[in-house]
């Protein structure tokens, strides 16, 4: 009776049960039917003068090598926002022949930086993936030496990093530039004494309020951010606590955008000014931003907290694939099936979860698709990532093995760990004993040598997520012990030549299979046994010879259970046998064409796949014209 009375009293106190069991999930699913605005507000507040200063330095025709323009300021002050605004500016796009943006972070890896730059200026990774550092330097010189280029190094920490990278870049044409963002003014001064660094100031009170209002209040019918007078009083006081730091302001605004009553605003106001949360005991801006980030995390509904903490396993400045992230959330059990309709997919619910984190400014969008609406990739600001890692460790949610200052071997014998993420390193990582509570094992590897003793897979028998990478061997015979992982839901394997064992057919719980290889992939004919397999993603790097192999094993993927299949190779046999019609539940399909004459035939078959929502077509013989009438058939 008491519980019933409390429940009845909640509306009177304007308290909503955001973290209450399935009812809050149900509300999320109801909101999926509504249309959401995915377009970010302009965060460029009071950057007008700074934009002009940066453009002025970039546009000068300096006839000297390695001219550097630097944006300097503390974390969260808007350096990257300013740099991106300039990078996308129409004047910059017209002025420079080629541009590249690279995130450096605290662990600068020269080969990865050069590879990233080269991939962006020549838009091709396959032919450069296996080049060593000297070969990359030579290729980079050939590409850039006759061009006026702009290279952005976002978040560079040490002058020594620039000293290592600088010799790799040719003089280029007159006016070539580098644009740095850094917290360390000394980096800017040493890099180019001729160009004074552009230091970002804190926002004024009015600028802070304008930015906050754009986040906390939705636009009205005339495009303004309406704010009631009684809300403004509390809002301005809370914004003042942010000390003019944009990151703190947008996160606070994202938090209060979820609060629709004055009572809820008063509660947030009390939490800030009572100093109960870490970070508000002092006036320093970093203390303030930490407190507001902590407040925003504490305010997350229960179903979003594990989704947010899971982001901590990605390395610093990692560009996170939305689709892969959502598949990982599903494999972990963070996303429940719809309670109301089988038409609402778990992937749709996962997209809404991510959208909520974006709307709260806890996650930043990096790329959207061609529509400008749907998110493709995202990332975390490093201050938010620090909080995420801190909370993940406090709650024993995740163990992260990161590169140390000095390399040494690591042996993990903590049997209570549920998730382990191993970041790029040259260390020999060993897992000993039975890790019966381990649910996720995630490896991130960028051409560095990581060795992981996982031959005894029976020690990880409750594993749900496994991400394995091998670059240290040319031909990788994946251990047959992998068949003992009966609870595995998500398997990602990356290597050069991958030979899968027949025991992969024992993974009865497998939901997602992601394979990325260089020159060869061997798949045994056992995948038909995996009745729960829904998502198959195949990515070949390098030569096109994989297409001949793909013709042999493509039929193994054409099942009525599969919802995502990328990629399947089309030829006359596939069309005559109408193989794609087996894919009765397919929603996302990627196909590769050998011959232009097969396009219309395959489109005629795809019309019969009524659940198909996304189609990606790739042509190995170059561009092929497709008439709009052919595509209109699909839209029907």
Coordinates of C-alpha atoms in Angstrom, one line a residue:
X1 CA 0.0 0.0 0.0
X2 CA 2.8 2.4 0.9
X3 CA 4.5 1.7 -2.5
X4 CA 1.3 2.3 -4.3
X5 CA 0.8 5.6 -2.4
X6 CA 4.4 6.7 -3.3
X7 CA 3.8 5.8 -6.9
X8 CA 0.6 7.9 -7.0
X9 CA 2.5 10.8 -5.4
X10 CA 5.2 11.0 -8.1
X11 CA 3.3 13.1 -10.6
X12 CA 2.4 15.6 -7.9
X13 CA 6.1 16.2 -7.2
X14 CA 6.8 16.2 -11.0
X15 CA 9.1 13.2 -10.6
X16 CA 9.4 10.9 -13.6
X17 CA 10.6 7.3 -13.3
X18 CA 13.5 7.6 -15.9
X19 CA 15.2 4.6 -14.4
X20 CA 12.3 2.4 -13.6
X21 CA 12.5 -1.1 -15.1
X22 CA 10.8 -1.9 -18.3
X23 CA 8.4 1.1 -18.2
X24 CA 11.2 3.5 -19.1
X25 CA 12.3 1.2 -21.9
X26 CA 8.8 1.2 -23.2
X27 CA 8.8 4.9 -23.3
X28 CA 12.0 4.9 -25.3
X29 CA 10.4 2.5 -27.8
X30 CA 7.3 4.7 -28.1
X31 CA 9.6 7.7 -28.9
X32 CA 11.1 5.7 -31.8
X33 CA 7.9 6.4 -33.7
X34 CA 8.4 10.1 -33.6
X35 CA 10.7 12.1 -35.9
X36 CA 13.9 13.4 -34.3
X37 CA 16.0 16.3 -35.5
X38 CA 19.5 15.0 -36.0
X39 CA 21.1 18.3 -37.0
X40 CA 23.4 19.7 -34.4
X41 CA 23.1 23.2 -33.1
X42 CA 25.9 25.5 -34.1
X43 CA 28.4 25.4 -31.2
X44 CA 30.5 28.1 -32.7
X45 CA 29.8 30.8 -30.1
X46 CA 32.1 33.9 -30.0
X47 CA 34.5 32.3 -32.5
X48 CA 34.0 35.0 -35.1
X49 CA 37.2 36.9 -34.4
X50 CA 39.2 33.7 -33.9
X51 CA 38.0 32.2 -37.2
X52 CA 39.2 35.4 -39.0
X53 CA 42.6 35.2 -37.2
X54 CA 43.1 31.5 -38.2
X55 CA 42.0 32.2 -41.8
X56 CA 44.3 35.1 -42.0
X57 CA 47.3 33.0 -41.0
X58 CA 46.3 30.1 -43.2
X59 CA 45.8 32.2 -46.3
X60 CA 49.2 33.9 -46.3
X61 CA 51.5 32.7 -49.1
X62 CA 54.4 31.8 -46.8
X63 CA 57.4 30.7 -48.9
X64 CA 58.9 28.6 -46.1
X65 CA 58.5 24.9 -45.3
X66 CA 56.4 23.6 -42.5
X67 CA 54.6 26.8 -41.6
X68 CA 52.4 26.2 -38.6
X69 CA 49.2 27.9 -37.4
X70 CA 48.3 27.0 -33.8
X71 CA 45.1 27.2 -31.7
X72 CA 45.9 27.0 -28.0
X73 CA 43.7 26.6 -25.0
X74 CA 42.7 24.3 -22.1
X75 CA 40.7 21.1 -22.7
X76 CA 37.0 21.7 -23.5
X77 CA 37.5 25.4 -24.5
X78 CA 36.6 24.8 -28.2
X79 CA 39.9 24.3 -30.0
X80 CA 38.7 21.4 -32.1
X81 CA 35.4 23.2 -32.8
X82 CA 37.2 26.2 -34.1
X83 CA 39.6 24.0 -36.2
X84 CA 36.8 22.0 -37.7
X85 CA 34.9 25.2 -38.6
X86 CA 37.9 26.6 -40.4
X87 CA 38.7 23.2 -42.0
X88 CA 35.2 23.1 -43.5
X89 CA 35.3 26.8 -44.5
X90 CA 34.6 27.4 -48.2
X91 CA 37.7 29.6 -48.5
X92 CA 39.9 26.9 -47.1
X93 CA 38.4 24.3 -49.4
X94 CA 39.1 26.5 -52.5
X95 CA 42.5 27.7 -51.4
X96 CA 44.3 24.3 -50.8
X97 CA 44.8 21.5 -53.2
X98 CA 44.4 18.8 -50.6
X99 CA 43.5 18.6 -46.9
X100 CA 43.9 16.0 -44.2
X101 CA 42.7 15.9 -40.6
X102 CA 44.5 13.6 -38.0
X103 CA 43.9 13.3 -34.3
X104 CA 47.3 12.9 -32.5
X105 CA 46.4 12.4 -28.8
X106 CA 48.9 11.7 -26.0
X107 CA 50.2 8.5 -27.5
X108 CA 51.6 9.7 -30.8
X109 CA 52.4 6.8 -33.2
X110 CA 54.3 8.3 -36.2
X111 CA 53.5 5.4 -38.6
X112 CA 49.8 5.6 -37.9
X113 CA 49.8 9.4 -38.3
X114 CA 51.5 9.1 -41.7
X115 CA 49.2 6.3 -42.8
X116 CA 46.2 8.4 -41.8
X117 CA 47.4 11.4 -43.7
X118 CA 48.2 9.5 -46.8
X119 CA 44.9 7.6 -46.8
X120 CA 43.1 11.0 -46.7
X121 CA 45.0 12.7 -49.4
X122 CA 44.9 9.8 -51.8
X123 CA 41.7 8.2 -50.6
X124 CA 43.1 4.7 -50.8
X125 CA 44.2 2.4 -48.0
X126 CA 44.5 -1.0 -49.7
X127 CA 47.8 -0.3 -51.5
X128 CA 49.5 1.4 -48.5
X129 CA 48.3 -0.6 -45.5
X130 CA 51.5 -2.8 -45.4
X131 CA 54.1 -0.1 -46.2
X132 CA 56.7 0.5 -43.6
X133 CA 57.5 4.0 -42.2
X134 CA 60.2 4.8 -44.8
X135 CA 57.9 3.7 -47.7
X136 CA 55.1 5.9 -46.3
X137 CA 57.4 8.9 -46.1
X138 CA 58.4 8.4 -49.8
X139 CA 54.8 7.9 -50.9
X140 CA 53.7 11.0 -49.0
X141 CA 56.5 13.1 -50.5
X142 CA 55.4 12.0 -54.0
X143 CA 51.8 12.9 -53.3
X144 CA 52.3 16.3 -51.6
X145 CA 55.4 17.8 -53.2
X146 CA 53.6 19.5 -56.1
X147 CA 50.5 20.5 -54.1
X148 CA 49.5 23.3 -51.8
X149 CA 48.3 21.3 -48.8
X150 CA 46.8 21.8 -45.3
X151 CA 47.4 19.1 -42.7
X152 CA 45.5 19.5 -39.3
X153 CA 47.0 17.8 -36.2
X154 CA 44.3 17.9 -33.6
X155 CA 45.4 17.7 -30.0
X156 CA 49.2 17.5 -30.3
X157 CA 50.8 17.3 -26.8
X158 CA 54.6 17.5 -27.2
X159 CA 57.1 19.3 -29.3
X160 CA 59.0 16.1 -29.7
X161 CA 56.1 14.6 -31.6
X162 CA 56.3 17.4 -34.2
X163 CA 60.1 17.0 -34.4
X164 CA 59.6 13.3 -35.4
X165 CA 56.7 14.0 -37.9
X166 CA 58.1 17.1 -39.6
X167 CA 60.8 15.5 -41.8
X168 CA 58.2 13.2 -43.4
X169 CA 56.4 16.1 -45.0
X170 CA 57.8 17.7 -48.2
X171 CA 58.0 21.5 -48.8
X172 CA 55.0 21.4 -51.0
X173 CA 53.8 24.4 -53.1
X174 CA 54.1 27.9 -51.7
X175 CA 51.5 28.5 -49.0
X176 CA 51.2 24.9 -47.7
X177 CA 50.4 24.9 -44.0
X178 CA 49.9 22.8 -40.8
X179 CA 47.1 23.6 -38.3
X180 CA 47.7 22.5 -34.7
X181 CA 45.3 22.4 -31.8
X182 CA 47.2 22.0 -28.5
X183 CA 46.9 22.7 -24.7
X184 CA 50.6 23.4 -24.5
X185 CA 51.5 26.9 -25.7
X186 CA 55.2 25.9 -25.8
X187 CA 54.4 23.4 -28.6
X188 CA 52.9 26.2 -30.7
X189 CA 55.8 28.6 -30.0
X190 CA 58.5 26.0 -30.8
X191 CA 56.7 24.7 -33.9
X192 CA 56.6 28.1 -35.6
X193 CA 58.0 31.2 -33.9
X194 CA 56.9 33.3 -36.9
X195 CA 53.2 32.7 -36.3
X196 CA 51.8 33.9 -33.0
X197 CA 49.5 31.2 -31.5
X198 CA 45.8 32.0 -31.4
X199 CA 44.7 31.6 -27.8
X200 CA 41.0 30.9 -27.1
X201 CA 39.5 32.9 -24.2
X202 CA 36.7 31.7 -21.9
X203 CA 33.2 32.7 -23.0
X204 CA 31.6 35.8 -21.5
X205 CA 28.5 35.5 -19.4
X206 CA 26.3 36.4 -22.4
X207 CA 28.1 34.1 -24.7
X208 CA 27.8 31.3 -22.2
X209 CA 24.1 31.9 -21.8
X210 CA 23.6 31.9 -25.5
X211 CA 25.4 28.5 -25.9
X212 CA 23.5 27.0 -23.0
X213 CA 20.2 28.2 -24.2
X214 CA 20.8 26.5 -27.6
X215 CA 21.3 23.2 -25.9
X216 CA 18.8 23.3 -23.1
X217 CA 15.8 24.7 -24.9
X218 CA 14.3 23.4 -28.2
X219 CA 13.7 25.8 -31.0
X220 CA 10.2 27.2 -31.3
X221 CA 8.2 27.7 -34.5
X222 CA 10.1 30.9 -35.4
X223 CA 13.5 29.2 -34.9
X224 CA 14.3 30.8 -31.5
X225 CA 15.3 29.0 -28.3
X226 CA 12.4 30.0 -26.0
X227 CA 13.2 30.2 -22.3
X228 CA 10.7 31.0 -19.5
X229 CA 11.7 33.7 -17.0
X230 CA 11.6 31.4 -14.0
X231 CA 14.0 29.0 -15.7
X232 CA 16.4 31.7 -16.7
X233 CA 17.2 32.6 -13.1
X234 CA 18.3 29.1 -12.2
X235 CA 19.9 28.6 -15.6
X236 CA 22.1 31.7 -15.5
X237 CA 23.3 30.8 -12.0
X238 CA 24.3 27.2 -13.1
X239 CA 25.9 28.5 -16.3
X240 CA 28.0 30.8 -14.2
X241 CA 29.5 27.8 -12.4
X242 CA 30.8 26.6 -15.7
X243 CA 33.4 29.4 -15.8
X244 CA 32.9 30.1 -19.5
X245 CA 34.2 26.6 -20.5
X246 CA 32.1 25.5 -23.6
X247 CA 32.3 21.8 -22.9
X248 CA 30.9 22.2 -19.4
X249 CA 28.2 24.4 -20.8
X250 CA 27.0 22.1 -23.5
X251 CA 27.0 19.1 -21.2
X252 CA 25.0 21.0 -18.6
X253 CA 22.6 22.2 -21.4
X254 CA 22.2 18.6 -22.6
X255 CA 21.4 17.5 -19.1
X256 CA 18.8 20.2 -18.5
X257 CA 17.2 19.6 -21.9
X258 CA 15.8 16.4 -20.3
X259 CA 14.3 18.3 -17.4
X260 CA 10.9 19.9 -18.3
X261 CA 9.8 21.3 -14.9
X262 CA 11.0 24.0 -12.6
X263 CA 11.2 21.4 -9.7
X264 CA 13.7 19.3 -11.7
X265 CA 15.8 22.4 -12.5
X266 CA 15.8 23.3 -8.8
X267 CA 17.1 19.8 -8.0
X268 CA 20.0 20.1 -10.4
X269 CA 20.7 23.6 -9.1
X270 CA 20.9 22.3 -5.5
X271 CA 23.2 19.5 -6.5
X272 CA 25.6 22.0 -8.1
X273 CA 25.6 24.6 -5.4
X274 CA 25.5 22.3 -2.4
X275 CA 28.9 20.9 -3.6
X276 CA 27.9 17.3 -3.0
X277 CA 29.3 16.3 -6.3
X278 CA 33.0 16.0 -6.9
X279 CA 34.3 19.0 -8.7
X280 CA 32.3 21.9 -7.2
X281 CA 34.4 22.4 -4.1
X282 CA 36.8 24.7 -6.0
X283 CA 36.6 27.4 -8.6
X284 CA 39.1 26.0 -11.1
X285 CA 37.5 25.4 -14.5
X286 CA 38.7 21.7 -14.7
X287 CA 37.0 21.1 -11.3
X288 CA 33.8 22.6 -12.5
X289 CA 33.7 20.7 -15.8
X290 CA 34.5 17.4 -13.9
X291 CA 31.6 18.1 -11.5
X292 CA 29.2 18.8 -14.3
X293 CA 30.3 15.7 -16.3
X294 CA 29.8 13.6 -13.1
X295 CA 26.4 15.2 -12.6
X296 CA 25.4 14.3 -16.2
X297 CA 26.5 10.7 -15.8
X298 CA 24.7 10.3 -12.5
X299 CA 21.5 11.6 -14.2
X300 CA 21.6 9.0 -16.9
X301 CA 18.6 6.6 -16.8
X302 CA 19.8 3.1 -15.8
X303 CA 19.5 1.6 -19.3
X304 CA 22.0 4.3 -20.7
X305 CA 24.7 4.0 -18.0
X306 CA 26.2 0.7 -19.2
X307 CA 26.0 1.9 -22.8
X308 CA 28.0 5.0 -21.8
X309 CA 30.5 3.1 -19.7
X310 CA 31.1 0.7 -22.6
X311 CA 32.5 3.6 -24.7
X312 CA 35.5 3.7 -22.2
X313 CA 37.0 0.6 -23.9
X314 CA 37.9 2.6 -27.1
X315 CA 41.3 4.2 -27.3
X316 CA 41.7 8.0 -27.1
X317 CA 40.3 9.9 -30.1
X318 CA 39.0 6.6 -31.7
X319 CA 36.4 7.1 -34.4
X320 CA 33.6 4.8 -33.3
X321 CA 31.4 3.1 -35.9
X322 CA 27.8 3.5 -34.9
X323 CA 26.7 0.2 -36.4
X324 CA 29.5 -1.8 -34.7
X325 CA 28.9 -0.1 -31.4
X326 CA 25.2 -1.0 -31.4
X327 CA 26.0 -4.6 -32.3
X328 CA 28.3 -4.7 -29.3
X329 CA 25.6 -3.3 -27.1
X330 CA 23.2 -6.0 -28.3
X331 CA 25.8 -8.7 -27.8
X332 CA 26.4 -7.5 -24.2
X333 CA 22.6 -7.6 -23.5
X334 CA 22.4 -3.8 -22.9
X335 CA 19.5 -3.4 -25.4
X336 CA 16.3 -5.3 -24.7
X337 CA 13.9 -6.5 -27.4
X338 CA 10.8 -4.4 -28.0
X339 CA 8.0 -5.1 -25.6
X340 CA 5.4 -3.8 -28.0
X341 CA 6.1 -4.7 -31.6
X342 CA 8.3 -7.2 -33.5
X343 CA 8.6 -4.4 -36.1
X344 CA 10.8 -2.4 -33.7
X345 CA 14.3 -3.9 -34.0
X346 CA 16.9 -3.9 -31.3
X347 CA 19.1 -2.0 -33.7
X348 CA 16.5 0.8 -33.8
X349 CA 16.4 0.9 -30.0
X350 CA 20.2 1.0 -30.0
X351 CA 20.2 4.0 -32.4
X352 CA 17.8 5.8 -30.0
X353 CA 20.1 5.1 -27.0
X354 CA 23.0 6.6 -28.9
X355 CA 20.9 9.6 -30.0
X356 CA 20.1 10.2 -26.3
X357 CA 23.8 10.3 -25.4
X358 CA 24.4 12.6 -28.3
X359 CA 21.6 14.9 -27.3
X360 CA 23.0 15.1 -23.8
X361 CA 26.4 16.1 -25.4
X362 CA 28.1 13.1 -23.9
X363 CA 29.0 11.8 -27.3
X364 CA 30.1 13.8 -30.3
X365 CA 29.1 13.1 -33.9
X366 CA 32.0 12.8 -36.3
X367 CA 30.3 11.7 -39.6
X368 CA 26.8 11.5 -40.9
X369 CA 25.6 9.7 -44.0
X370 CA 24.8 11.3 -47.4
X371 CA 21.5 12.5 -46.0
X372 CA 23.2 14.6 -43.3
X373 CA 20.8 13.0 -40.8
X374 CA 21.9 9.5 -39.8
X375 CA 25.0 9.1 -37.7
X376 CA 27.9 7.0 -39.2
X377 CA 30.6 7.6 -36.6
X378 CA 31.1 9.3 -33.3
X379 CA 33.7 9.9 -30.6
X380 CA 34.2 11.0 -27.0
X381 CA 35.9 14.2 -25.9
X382 CA 39.0 13.2 -23.9
X383 CA 37.6 14.8 -20.7
X384 CA 34.4 12.8 -21.0
X385 CA 36.5 9.7 -21.7
X386 CA 38.5 10.3 -18.6
X387 CA 35.3 10.4 -16.5
X388 CA 34.0 7.3 -18.4
X389 CA 37.2 5.3 -17.6
X390 CA 37.2 6.5 -14.0
X391 CA 33.6 5.4 -13.4
X392 CA 34.1 2.1 -15.4
X393 CA 37.0 1.2 -13.1
X394 CA 35.2 2.3 -9.9
X395 CA 32.2 0.1 -10.8
X396 CA 34.5 -2.8 -11.9
X397 CA 32.8 -2.6 -15.3
X398 CA 36.0 -2.8 -17.4
X399 CA 39.8 -3.3 -17.2
X400 CA 41.8 -1.4 -19.8
X401 CA 45.4 -2.3 -20.7
X402 CA 47.0 0.8 -22.3
X403 CA 50.5 1.4 -23.6
X404 CA 52.8 2.4 -20.6
X405 CA 55.8 4.7 -20.7
X406 CA 58.0 1.7 -20.7
X407 CA 57.1 -1.6 -22.3
X408 CA 56.7 -4.7 -20.2
X409 CA 54.8 -7.9 -20.2
X410 CA 51.4 -8.2 -18.6
X411 CA 49.8 -11.2 -17.0
X412 CA 46.1 -10.9 -16.0
X413 CA 45.1 -13.2 -13.3
X414 CA 42.1 -11.3 -12.0
X415 CA 39.3 -13.8 -12.3
X416 CA 36.6 -11.3 -11.5
X417 CA 37.0 -9.1 -14.6
X418 CA 33.9 -8.9 -16.8
X419 CA 35.5 -7.0 -19.7
X420 CA 39.1 -6.5 -20.8
X421 CA 40.2 -4.0 -23.5
X422 CA 43.8 -4.2 -24.8
X423 CA 44.9 -1.1 -26.6
X424 CA 47.8 -1.0 -29.1
X425 CA 51.0 -2.0 -27.5
X426 CA 54.2 -4.1 -28.0
X427 CA 53.6 -5.9 -24.8
X428 CA 53.1 -9.7 -24.5
X429 CA 49.7 -10.0 -22.9
X430 CA 48.9 -13.3 -21.1
X431 CA 45.6 -14.3 -19.6
X432 CA 46.1 -17.1 -17.1
X433 CA 43.7 -19.2 -15.1
X434 CA 39.9 -19.5 -15.6
X435 CA 38.2 -16.2 -16.3
X436 CA 34.7 -17.4 -15.8
X437 CA 33.2 -14.0 -15.3
X438 CA 34.8 -12.6 -18.5
X439 CA 32.1 -11.4 -20.9
X440 CA 34.1 -9.3 -23.4
X441 CA 37.7 -9.4 -24.7
X442 CA 38.5 -6.5 -27.1
X443 CA 41.8 -6.0 -28.9
X444 CA 42.7 -2.8 -30.7
X445 CA 45.8 -3.1 -32.9
X446 CA 47.4 -0.7 -35.3
X447 CA 50.4 -2.5 -36.8
X448 CA 51.9 -2.9 -33.4
X449 CA 52.6 -6.5 -32.2
X450 CA 50.1 -7.8 -29.7
X451 CA 50.3 -11.5 -28.7
X452 CA 47.4 -12.9 -26.7
X453 CA 47.4 -16.4 -25.2
X454 CA 43.9 -17.5 -26.0
X455 CA 44.5 -21.0 -27.1
X456 CA 42.8 -22.3 -24.0
X457 CA 39.4 -20.8 -24.9
X458 CA 37.7 -23.1 -22.4
X459 CA 38.9 -20.7 -19.7
X460 CA 36.6 -18.1 -21.2
X461 CA 33.6 -20.2 -21.7
X462 CA 31.1 -17.4 -20.8
X463 CA 32.6 -14.9 -23.2
X464 CA 30.0 -13.0 -25.3
X465 CA 32.2 -10.6 -27.2
X466 CA 35.5 -11.4 -28.8
X467 CA 37.6 -9.1 -31.0
X468 CA 40.8 -10.7 -32.2
X469 CA 43.6 -9.1 -34.3
X470 CA 46.8 -10.7 -35.6
X471 CA 49.3 -8.8 -37.7
X472 CA 52.4 -10.7 -36.5
X473 CA 51.7 -13.8 -38.6
X474 CA 51.0 -13.9 -42.4
X475 CA 48.9 -17.1 -42.3
X476 CA 46.6 -17.4 -39.2
X477 CA 45.0 -20.7 -38.4
X478 CA 42.5 -19.6 -35.8
X479 CA 42.5 -22.1 -32.9
X480 CA 39.9 -24.8 -33.0
X481 CA 39.4 -24.1 -29.3
X482 CA 37.2 -21.1 -30.3
X483 CA 34.4 -23.7 -30.7
X484 CA 34.2 -23.9 -26.9
X485 CA 32.8 -20.4 -26.6
X486 CA 29.2 -21.5 -26.7
X487 CA 27.9 -18.2 -25.3
X488 CA 29.7 -16.1 -27.9
X489 CA 27.4 -13.6 -29.6
X490 CA 29.8 -11.2 -31.4
X491 CA 33.0 -12.4 -33.2
X492 CA 35.4 -10.0 -35.0
X493 CA 38.6 -11.4 -36.5
X494 CA 41.2 -9.3 -38.4
X495 CA 44.3 -10.6 -40.1
X496 CA 46.1 -11.1 -43.4
X497 CA 45.4 -14.7 -44.3
X498 CA 42.6 -16.1 -42.0
X499 CA 41.8 -19.8 -41.9
X500 CA 38.7 -20.5 -39.8
X501 CA 38.4 -23.9 -38.1
X502 CA 35.3 -26.2 -38.6
X503 CA 34.6 -25.8 -34.9
X504 CA 33.2 -22.3 -35.7
X505 CA 30.0 -24.2 -36.5
X506 CA 29.6 -24.9 -32.7
X507 CA 29.0 -21.2 -31.9
X508 CA 25.3 -21.6 -31.6
X509 CA 24.7 -18.3 -29.9
X510 CA 26.6 -16.2 -32.5
X511 CA 24.7 -13.2 -33.6
X512 CA 27.4 -11.1 -35.5
X513 CA 30.3 -12.3 -37.5
X514 CA 32.8 -9.7 -38.7
X515 CA 35.8 -10.8 -40.8
X516 CA 38.5 -8.5 -42.3
X517 CA 41.4 -10.0 -44.2
X518 CA 44.2 -9.1 -46.5
X519 CA 45.0 -11.7 -49.1
X520 CA 43.0 -14.9 -48.2
X521 CA 40.0 -16.1 -46.2
X522 CA 39.0 -19.7 -45.7
X523 CA 35.5 -20.4 -44.4
X524 CA 34.4 -24.0 -43.7
X525 CA 31.0 -25.0 -44.9
X526 CA 29.4 -25.0 -41.4
X527 CA 27.8 -21.6 -41.1
X528 CA 24.4 -23.1 -41.9
X529 CA 24.5 -24.5 -38.4
X530 CA 24.5 -21.1 -36.8
X531 CA 20.7 -20.5 -36.7
X532 CA 21.0 -17.3 -34.6
X533 CA 23.5 -15.6 -37.0
X534 CA 22.0 -12.3 -38.1
X535 CA 24.8 -10.1 -39.2
X536 CA 27.7 -11.1 -41.6
X537 CA 30.2 -8.5 -42.5
X538 CA 33.1 -9.3 -44.8
X539 CA 35.8 -6.8 -45.7
X540 CA 38.7 -7.6 -47.9
X541 CA 41.8 -5.3 -47.9
X542 CA 44.2 -5.3 -50.8
X543 CA 43.9 -7.5 -53.9
X544 CA 40.7 -8.2 -55.8
X545 CA 41.5 -11.9 -55.9
X546 CA 39.1 -12.5 -53.0
X547 CA 36.2 -12.2 -55.4
X548 CA 37.0 -15.6 -56.9
X549 CA 37.0 -17.2 -53.4
X550 CA 33.8 -15.3 -52.5
X551 CA 32.0 -16.9 -55.5
X552 CA 32.6 -20.3 -53.8
X553 CA 31.4 -19.6 -50.3
X554 CA 28.7 -16.9 -50.8
X555 CA 25.9 -19.5 -50.9
X556 CA 26.8 -20.3 -47.3
X557 CA 25.6 -16.9 -46.2
X558 CA 22.3 -16.8 -48.1
X559 CA 19.9 -17.8 -45.2
X560 CA 16.5 -16.6 -44.3
X561 CA 17.8 -15.7 -40.8
X562 CA 20.4 -13.1 -42.0
X563 CA 19.5 -9.4 -41.6
X564 CA 22.8 -7.9 -42.6
X565 CA 25.1 -9.2 -45.4
X566 CA 28.1 -7.3 -46.7
X567 CA 29.4 -8.2 -49.2
X568 CA 28.1 -10.8 -51.7
X569 CA 29.6 -11.1 -55.2
X570 CA 27.2 -11.1 -58.1
X571 CA 27.6 -13.1 -61.3
X572 CA 25.3 -14.9 -63.8
X573 CA 25.1 -18.1 -61.6
X574 CA 23.8 -16.2 -58.6
X575 CA 21.1 -14.5 -60.8
X576 CA 20.0 -17.7 -62.5
X577 CA 19.7 -19.6 -59.2
X578 CA 17.9 -16.6 -57.6
X579 CA 20.2 -17.2 -54.6
X580 CA 19.4 -13.8 -53.1
X581 CA 15.7 -14.7 -52.7
X582 CA 16.8 -16.9 -49.8
X583 CA 17.5 -13.7 -47.9
X584 CA 13.8 -13.2 -46.9
X585 CA 14.7 -11.2 -43.8
X586 CA 17.5 -9.2 -45.2
X587 CA 17.5 -5.5 -44.3
X588 CA 21.0 -4.3 -45.1
X589 CA 22.7 -5.7 -48.2
X590 CA 26.1 -5.0 -49.8
X591 CA 26.8 -6.4 -53.2
X592 CA 29.8 -6.3 -55.5
X593 CA 29.5 -6.4 -59.3
X594 CA 31.9 -8.0 -61.8
X595 CA 29.9 -7.1 -64.9
X596 CA 27.8 -4.1 -65.6
X597 CA 25.1 -6.1 -67.4
X598 CA 24.2 -7.8 -64.1
X599 CA 22.9 -4.7 -62.4
X600 CA 19.4 -4.6 -63.7
X601 CA 18.9 -8.3 -63.3
X602 CA 19.9 -8.3 -59.6
X603 CA 17.7 -5.2 -59.0
X604 CA 14.7 -7.1 -60.4
X605 CA 15.3 -9.8 -57.8
X606 CA 15.8 -7.4 -54.9
X607 CA 12.3 -6.0 -55.5
X608 CA 11.0 -9.2 -54.0
X609 CA 12.9 -8.7 -50.7
X610 CA 10.3 -6.7 -48.9
X611 CA 12.3 -6.0 -45.7
X612 CA 15.3 -4.5 -47.5
X613 CA 16.0 -1.1 -46.0
X614 CA 19.6 -0.4 -47.2
X615 CA 21.5 -1.3 -50.3
X616 CA 25.2 -0.7 -51.0
X617 CA 26.6 -1.4 -54.4
X618 CA 30.2 -1.6 -55.4
X619 CA 31.6 -1.8 -58.9
X620 CA 35.1 -3.2 -59.4
X621 CA 35.1 -2.3 -63.0
X622 CA 34.7 1.4 -62.3
X623 CA 31.6 3.7 -62.3
X624 CA 28.5 2.2 -63.9
X625 CA 25.4 4.3 -64.9
X626 CA 22.2 3.2 -63.3
X627 CA 18.9 4.8 -64.5
X628 CA 16.6 6.3 -61.9
X629 CA 13.8 4.1 -63.2
X630 CA 15.8 1.0 -62.1
X631 CA 16.2 2.4 -58.6
X632 CA 12.5 3.5 -58.5
X633 CA 11.6 -0.2 -58.7
X634 CA 13.3 -0.7 -55.4
X635 CA 11.6 2.2 -53.7
X636 CA 8.3 0.6 -54.3

